[in-house]
CSV table of C-alpha atoms in Angstrom, one decimal:
chain,number,residue,atom,x,y,z
F,221,MET,CA,134.4,-219.6,121.1
F,222,LYS,CA,133.1,-222.1,119.1
F,223,THR,CA,136.2,-224.0,117.2
F,224,VAL,CA,136.8,-227.0,115.0
F,225,ILE,CA,140.2,-228.6,114.7
F,226,CYS,CA,141.2,-231.7,113.8
F,227,GLU,CA,142.3,-234.2,115.8
F,228,GLN,CA,144.2,-236.2,113.5
F,229,PRO,CA,143.3,-237.1,109.5
F,230,GLY,CA,140.0,-238.3,109.4
F,231,SER,CA,138.6,-236.5,112.4
F,232,LEU,CA,137.0,-233.2,112.9
F,233,VAL,CA,135.7,-232.3,116.4
F,234,LEU,CA,134.2,-229.1,117.7
F,235,ILE,CA,135.0,-228.1,120.7
F,236,ASP,CA,135.1,-224.8,123.3
F,237,ARG,CA,138.0,-222.5,123.6
F,238,PRO,CA,138.6,-218.6,125.3
F,239,SER,CA,138.6,-215.8,122.6
F,240,PRO,CA,141.7,-214.8,121.5
F,241,GLU,CA,143.3,-212.1,123.6
F,242,PRO,CA,144.8,-209.8,121.0
F,243,GLY,CA,148.8,-208.3,121.0
F,244,ILE,CA,150.4,-205.1,121.0
F,245,ASP,CA,150.4,-205.6,116.9
F,246,ASP,CA,147.4,-207.7,116.5
F,247,VAL,CA,143.6,-207.1,114.9
F,248,LEU,CA,141.0,-208.9,116.1
F,249,ILE,CA,138.5,-210.3,113.5
F,250,ARG,CA,135.6,-212.0,114.2
F,251,ILE,CA,135.3,-214.2,111.1
F,252,LYS,CA,132.1,-214.8,108.8
F,253,ARG,CA,133.3,-216.5,106.3
F,254,VAL,CA,136.3,-219.4,106.2
F,255,GLY,CA,137.1,-221.4,102.1
F,256,VAL,CA,137.3,-225.0,102.5
F,257,CYS,CA,140.9,-225.5,100.3
F,258,GLY,CA,142.2,-228.0,98.7
F,259,THR,CA,144.7,-228.4,101.8
F,260,ASP,CA,142.3,-228.5,104.3
F,261,LEU,CA,141.0,-231.5,102.4
F,262,HIS,CA,144.8,-232.4,102.1
F,263,ILE,CA,145.0,-232.0,105.8
F,264,TYR,CA,141.9,-234.1,106.7
F,265,THR,CA,142.9,-237.0,104.8
F,266,GLY,CA,146.4,-237.2,106.0
F,267,ASN,CA,148.4,-236.0,103.3
F,268,GLN,CA,149.4,-232.3,104.0
F,269,PRO,CA,153.4,-231.6,104.3
F,270,PHE,CA,154.2,-229.1,106.6
F,271,LEU,CA,151.5,-229.8,108.7
F,272,SER,CA,152.0,-231.9,112.4
F,273,TYR,CA,148.3,-232.3,114.5
F,274,PRO,CA,146.2,-231.1,116.6
F,275,ARG,CA,145.0,-228.0,113.9
F,276,VAL,CA,142.4,-226.0,113.4
F,277,MET,CA,142.4,-225.7,109.7
F,278,GLY,CA,141.0,-222.5,107.6
F,279,HIS,CA,143.2,-219.9,105.6
F,280,GLU,CA,140.9,-218.7,103.5
F,281,LEU,CA,138.9,-216.1,105.6
F,282,SER,CA,137.0,-213.3,105.8
F,283,GLY,CA,135.6,-211.3,108.8
F,284,ILE,CA,134.7,-208.0,110.7
F,285,VAL,CA,137.4,-206.2,113.0
F,286,GLU,CA,136.5,-206.1,116.4
F,287,SER,CA,139.4,-204.2,117.4
F,288,ALA,CA,142.9,-202.8,116.0
F,289,PRO,CA,146.0,-201.0,116.4
F,290,ALA,CA,146.2,-197.6,116.4
F,291,GLY,CA,147.3,-195.9,113.3
F,292,ALA,CA,146.1,-199.6,111.8
F,293,ARG,CA,145.3,-199.6,108.0
F,294,VAL,CA,141.9,-201.1,109.8
F,295,ALA,CA,139.3,-199.9,112.2
F,296,LYS,CA,136.8,-201.7,114.4
F,297,GLY,CA,134.1,-202.3,112.2
F,298,ASP,CA,135.7,-203.1,108.7
F,299,GLN,CA,135.1,-205.5,106.6
F,300,VAL,CA,138.6,-207.5,105.8
F,301,TYR,CA,140.0,-210.3,104.4
F,302,VAL,CA,143.5,-211.9,105.3
F,303,MET,CA,146.7,-212.6,104.3
F,304,PRO,CA,147.4,-216.2,105.3
F,305,TYR,CA,151.3,-216.4,104.3
F,306,LEU,CA,152.5,-214.9,108.7
F,307,ALA,CA,156.2,-213.7,106.6
F,308,CYS,CA,159.0,-212.8,109.0
F,309,GLY,CA,160.0,-209.9,106.9
F,310,LYS,CA,163.3,-210.5,107.5
F,311,CYS,CA,165.0,-213.0,105.5
F,312,ILE,CA,166.3,-213.0,102.5
F,313,ALA,CA,163.0,-213.7,100.7
F,314,CYS,CA,160.8,-210.9,102.5
F,315,ARG,CA,163.8,-208.6,101.3
F,316,ALA,CA,163.2,-209.5,97.9
F,317,LYS,CA,159.4,-209.1,97.7
F,318,LYS,CA,158.6,-212.8,97.7
F,319,PRO,CA,156.9,-213.1,101.4
F,320,ASN,CA,155.5,-215.7,99.8
F,321,CYS,CA,158.3,-218.2,100.2
F,322,CYS,CA,159.8,-216.6,103.4
F,323,MET,CA,162.2,-218.8,104.9
F,324,ASN,CA,160.3,-218.6,108.2
F,325,ILE,CA,157.0,-218.7,106.9
F,326,ARG,CA,153.6,-219.4,109.0
F,327,VAL,CA,150.3,-220.7,107.4
F,328,LEU,CA,147.3,-220.3,109.0
F,329,GLY,CA,146.0,-223.0,109.1
F,330,VAL,CA,149.1,-225.2,108.6
F,331,HIS,CA,151.9,-224.1,110.2
F,332,THR,CA,149.4,-222.6,112.9
F,333,ASP,CA,146.1,-222.8,113.8
F,334,GLY,CA,143.4,-221.0,111.5
F,335,GLY,CA,140.7,-219.1,111.1
F,336,LEU,CA,138.0,-222.3,111.6
F,337,VAL,CA,136.6,-220.5,115.0
F,338,GLU,CA,135.1,-217.1,115.7
F,339,GLN,CA,137.4,-215.0,116.8
F,340,LEU,CA,140.9,-214.9,115.3
F,341,ALA,CA,143.3,-212.3,116.1
F,342,VAL,CA,146.1,-211.5,113.2
F,343,PRO,CA,149.0,-208.5,112.9
F,344,GLN,CA,147.9,-206.1,111.4
F,345,GLU,CA,150.4,-206.1,108.3
F,346,PHE,CA,148.4,-209.0,107.4
F,347,VAL,CA,145.5,-207.6,107.2
F,348,PHE,CA,143.3,-206.2,104.4
F,349,LYS,CA,140.0,-204.3,104.2
F,350,ALA,CA,137.5,-205.8,101.6
F,351,ASP,CA,135.5,-202.4,100.2
F,352,GLY,CA,132.8,-202.8,96.7
F,353,VAL,CA,132.5,-207.1,97.7
F,354,THR,CA,130.9,-209.5,100.1
F,355,LEU,CA,132.1,-211.3,103.1
F,356,ASP,CA,131.4,-214.4,100.6
F,357,GLN,CA,133.6,-212.8,98.0
F,358,ALA,CA,136.3,-211.9,100.1
F,359,ALA,CA,136.7,-215.4,101.4
F,360,MET,CA,137.4,-216.4,97.7
F,361,ILE,CA,140.1,-213.9,97.7
F,362,GLU,CA,142.7,-216.5,98.5
F,363,PHE,CA,142.7,-219.6,96.4
F,364,LEU,CA,141.9,-217.0,93.2
F,365,ALA,CA,145.4,-215.2,94.0
F,366,ILE,CA,147.4,-218.6,94.2
F,367,GLY,CA,145.9,-218.8,90.4
F,368,ALA,CA,147.2,-214.9,89.9
F,369,HIS,CA,150.0,-215.2,91.2
F,370,ALA,CA,151.1,-218.7,89.0
F,371,VAL,CA,149.9,-216.6,85.8
F,372,ALA,CA,151.8,-213.6,87.3
F,373,ARG,CA,155.2,-215.7,87.6
F,374,ALA,CA,154.9,-216.9,84.1
F,375,ASP,CA,154.4,-213.7,82.8
F,376,VAL,CA,151.3,-214.3,80.0
F,377,GLN,CA,150.8,-212.7,77.4
F,378,PRO,CA,147.8,-211.9,74.8
F,379,LYS,CA,147.3,-214.7,72.4
F,380,GLN,CA,149.7,-217.1,74.0
F,381,ARG,CA,148.8,-221.3,73.7
F,382,ALA,CA,148.2,-222.2,77.7
F,383,LEU,CA,146.8,-224.9,79.4
F,384,VAL,CA,146.1,-226.0,82.9
F,385,VAL,CA,146.1,-229.4,83.9
F,386,GLY,CA,144.1,-229.9,86.6
F,387,ALA,CA,141.0,-227.9,86.7
F,388,GLY,CA,140.7,-227.8,90.7
F,389,PRO,CA,139.4,-224.3,91.5
F,390,ILE,CA,143.5,-223.5,91.9
F,391,GLY,CA,143.4,-224.9,88.2
F,392,MET,CA,140.4,-222.4,87.8
F,393,ALA,CA,141.6,-219.9,89.3
F,394,ALA,CA,144.6,-220.1,86.9
F,395,LEU,CA,142.6,-220.4,83.8
F,396,ILE,CA,140.3,-217.1,85.0
F,397,PHE,CA,143.8,-215.0,85.6
F,398,ALA,CA,144.8,-216.1,82.2
F,399,LYS,CA,141.7,-215.0,79.5
F,400,LEU,CA,142.1,-211.9,81.6
F,401,ARG,CA,145.9,-211.3,79.9
F,402,GLY,CA,144.7,-212.6,76.5
F,403,ALA,CA,145.7,-215.7,76.1
F,404,GLU,CA,144.0,-218.7,74.3
F,405,VAL,CA,143.7,-221.4,77.6
F,406,THR,CA,143.0,-225.3,77.2
F,407,VAL,CA,141.9,-227.3,81.0
F,408,LEU,CA,143.0,-230.8,80.5
F,409,ASP,CA,140.9,-233.2,83.1
F,410,GLY,CA,139.9,-236.4,84.0
F,411,ARG,CA,136.4,-235.4,85.3
F,412,GLU,CA,134.1,-234.3,82.9
F,413,ASP,CA,131.7,-231.9,85.6
F,414,ARG,CA,135.0,-229.4,86.1
F,415,LEU,CA,135.5,-229.3,82.2
F,416,ARG,CA,132.1,-228.1,81.2
F,417,PHE,CA,132.4,-225.5,84.3
F,418,CYS,CA,135.8,-224.3,82.7
F,419,GLU,CA,133.7,-224.4,79.9
F,420,THR,CA,130.6,-222.6,80.1
F,421,LEU,CA,131.8,-220.5,83.3
F,422,LEU,CA,135.2,-219.5,83.1
F,423,ASN,CA,135.4,-219.3,79.0
F,424,ALA,CA,137.9,-221.7,78.8
F,425,ASP,CA,138.2,-222.1,74.6
F,426,HIS,CA,139.5,-225.4,74.7
F,427,VAL,CA,138.4,-228.8,77.3
F,428,VAL,CA,140.5,-231.8,76.6
F,429,ARG,CA,139.4,-235.2,79.1
F,430,LEU,CA,142.3,-237.1,80.4
F,431,ASP,CA,142.8,-240.3,79.0
F,432,THR,CA,143.6,-243.2,81.5
F,433,THR,CA,143.4,-246.1,79.0
F,434,GLY,CA,147.4,-245.5,78.2
F,435,ALA,CA,146.0,-244.2,74.3
F,436,ALA,CA,147.1,-241.4,74.7
F,437,ALA,CA,144.0,-239.9,73.2
F,438,ASP,CA,144.3,-236.2,75.1
F,439,ALA,CA,147.8,-235.7,73.8
F,440,LYS,CA,146.7,-236.1,70.5
F,441,GLN,CA,144.5,-233.8,71.0
F,442,LEU,CA,146.4,-231.1,72.5
F,443,ALA,CA,148.9,-232.1,69.4
F,444,GLU,CA,146.2,-231.1,66.8
F,445,LEU,CA,144.9,-228.3,69.2
F,446,THR,CA,148.2,-226.4,68.5
F,447,GLY,CA,149.9,-227.7,65.3
F,448,ASN,CA,152.0,-230.3,66.8
F,449,GLU,CA,153.8,-227.0,68.8
F,450,PHE,CA,152.1,-227.6,71.6
F,451,PHE,CA,152.1,-224.7,74.6
F,452,ASP,CA,154.1,-221.3,75.5
F,453,ILE,CA,153.1,-222.0,79.3
F,454,VAL,CA,151.9,-224.9,80.4
F,455,PHE,CA,150.1,-224.8,84.6
F,456,ASP,CA,150.0,-228.1,86.9
F,457,ALA,CA,147.6,-227.8,89.3
F,458,THR,CA,146.6,-231.8,90.2
F,459,GLY,CA,149.1,-232.4,92.9
F,460,ASN,CA,149.9,-236.0,91.2
F,461,VAL,CA,153.1,-236.7,90.6
F,462,LYS,CA,152.8,-238.7,87.2
F,463,ALA,CA,150.6,-235.7,85.7
F,464,MET,CA,153.5,-233.4,87.4
F,465,GLU,CA,156.1,-236.0,85.5
F,466,ARG,CA,153.4,-236.4,82.3
F,467,GLY,CA,153.4,-232.3,81.7
F,468,LEU,CA,156.3,-231.2,80.4
F,469,GLU,CA,155.4,-233.3,76.9
F,470,PHE,CA,153.1,-230.7,76.6
F,471,VAL,CA,155.4,-227.7,76.7
F,472,ALA,CA,156.2,-226.1,73.6
F,473,HIS,CA,160.0,-225.1,72.3
F,474,GLY,CA,160.8,-222.4,74.0
F,475,GLY,CA,157.6,-222.4,76.3
F,476,LYS,CA,157.1,-222.7,80.2
F,477,TYR,CA,156.6,-224.9,82.6
F,478,VAL,CA,154.8,-223.8,85.8
F,479,LEU,CA,154.1,-226.2,89.1
F,480,ILE,CA,151.9,-224.8,91.0
F,481,SER,CA,150.9,-228.1,92.8
F,482,ILE,CA,153.1,-229.5,95.8
F,483,VAL,CA,153.3,-233.1,96.7
F,484,SER,CA,155.4,-234.9,99.3
F,485,ASP,CA,157.7,-237.1,96.5
F,486,ARG,CA,161.0,-236.6,93.8
F,487,ILE,CA,159.9,-235.3,90.4
F,488,SER,CA,161.7,-236.0,87.7
F,489,PHE,CA,161.8,-235.2,83.7
F,490,ALA,CA,163.8,-236.8,81.0
F,491,ASP,CA,166.6,-234.8,80.2
F,492,PRO,CA,166.7,-234.7,76.4
F,493,GLU,CA,163.4,-233.6,76.4
F,494,PHE,CA,163.9,-230.7,78.9
F,495,HIS,CA,167.2,-229.6,77.2
F,496,LYS,CA,165.7,-229.4,73.8
F,497,ARG,CA,163.0,-227.6,74.7
F,498,GLU,CA,165.0,-225.5,76.2
F,499,THR,CA,162.1,-225.2,78.7
F,500,THR,CA,162.0,-222.8,81.9
F,501,LEU,CA,160.6,-224.2,84.8
F,502,LEU,CA,158.6,-222.4,87.5
F,503,ALA,CA,157.5,-222.6,90.7
F,504,SER,CA,154.8,-221.3,92.2
F,505,ARG,CA,154.3,-220.6,96.0
F,506,ASN,CA,151.6,-219.1,97.9
F,507,ALA,CA,150.5,-215.4,96.6
F,508,THR,CA,152.3,-211.6,97.6
F,509,PRO,CA,150.4,-208.7,98.6
F,510,ASP,CA,150.2,-207.7,94.8
F,511,ASP,CA,148.2,-211.0,93.9
F,512,PHE,CA,145.5,-210.2,96.5
F,513,GLU,CA,145.1,-206.4,95.3
F,514,THR,CA,144.9,-208.4,91.3
F,515,VAL,CA,142.2,-210.4,92.3
F,516,LEU,CA,140.0,-207.9,94.4
F,517,LYS,CA,139.8,-205.4,91.5
F,518,ALA,CA,139.3,-208.0,89.2
F,519,MET,CA,136.1,-208.9,91.9
F,520,ARG,CA,135.0,-205.7,91.9
F,521,ALA,CA,135.0,-204.9,88.3
F,522,GLY,CA,133.0,-208.4,87.7
F,523,LEU,CA,135.2,-210.1,86.0
F,524,ILE,CA,135.1,-213.6,88.1
F,525,PRO,CA,132.1,-215.0,88.4
F,526,THR,CA,132.2,-215.8,92.2
F,527,ALA,CA,129.1,-216.8,92.8
F,528,ALA,CA,129.3,-219.5,90.2
F,529,LEU,CA,132.3,-220.9,92.1
F,530,ASN,CA,130.8,-220.8,95.4
F,531,THR,CA,128.9,-224.2,94.9
F,532,HIS,CA,128.5,-225.3,98.4
F,533,THR,CA,127.7,-223.7,101.6
F,534,LEU,CA,128.2,-224.6,105.8
F,535,LYS,CA,128.1,-223.9,109.0
F,536,LEU,CA,130.6,-223.9,111.5
F,537,SER,CA,129.2,-226.2,114.2
F,538,ASP,CA,128.4,-228.4,111.6
F,539,LEU,CA,131.5,-229.1,110.0
F,540,PRO,CA,132.4,-231.9,112.1
F,541,SER,CA,129.5,-234.4,110.0
F,542,GLU,CA,129.6,-232.2,106.9
F,543,PHE,CA,133.3,-232.0,106.8
F,544,SER,CA,133.5,-235.6,104.5
F,545,LYS,CA,130.7,-234.9,102.4
F,546,LEU,CA,133.5,-233.0,100.6
F,547,LEU,CA,135.5,-235.2,99.2
F,548,ASP,CA,132.8,-237.4,97.3
F,549,PRO,CA,134.0,-235.8,93.3
F,550,SER,CA,129.5,-236.1,92.9
F,551,ALA,CA,128.8,-233.7,95.5
F,552,GLY,CA,129.9,-230.8,92.4
F,553,VAL,CA,132.2,-229.0,94.9
F,554,ILE,CA,133.8,-226.1,93.7
F,555,LYS,CA,134.1,-224.5,96.2
F,556,ALA,CA,132.8,-224.9,99.4
F,557,LEU,CA,132.1,-221.9,102.6
F,558,VAL,CA,131.6,-222.0,105.7
F,559,GLU,CA,129.8,-220.0,108.0
F,560,CYS,CA,130.6,-218.8,111.4
């Protein structure tokens, strides 16, 4: 079967591998769509902290079941999505129904080979029916679930003021689900095209351009929007240390700061600022089955503009020559889908 593998940073190659032999508990899936994630871009550029090369990328997956164990929730011919966080089911996190942060987690496309293939065998407990949505939509459930999980972690309430810092796909997902909970959402980013997208297609209440001059005009604008009180909840989706450290400044007294992004570094805050706000600091990692179901229900209800989010489509065999183009900001990529 055709397989695209990242041999080392900056190098994708198309190879031929034997089709997988599913284990007794595995579902064999013919992969149809793979979403390209920021994680994949970081793998390609050599900036992913939990990975060793070579690696088959791809964890935003949809496909058609080719075979399944007797008694599984899916059967041959079913359209499915994959929850790519292969949790152990036994550790303290799994026992607490938090498989997203399992101590022994293996994420497809990161810790173990992923879905940029024609066929993939996955343990049955991580494969779910994707009825009522398209294959394209099913491949977008995972990245949207990341945002849904962050919003659930923050327990966003109607009329709360939320700030999303970083208008990439994950930040957009947080925006979508914060809005669905009735929050007033502001987006802060340095790219005008992304801000316009958030405002016109995702119904952001306010957008603010990042000030890179050092004059802090963005902070002044955020203060004006909130009567100098700032935000009940701030979500960071930047993957940038300086941005993550600065974001605390925008949290209201008594507010919450949710770090969705991850960096291979230390982050720090001024303790007096952290304490005087009595800030609740939350990490948000991956997503749970409930988050995936939240996304699926919203998709079925037509509440997510998936057609607008899917800006680019590529063929599996074209990835080695075309993948690097997705890194170019001028390409205007929001979500690229690979057709297998």
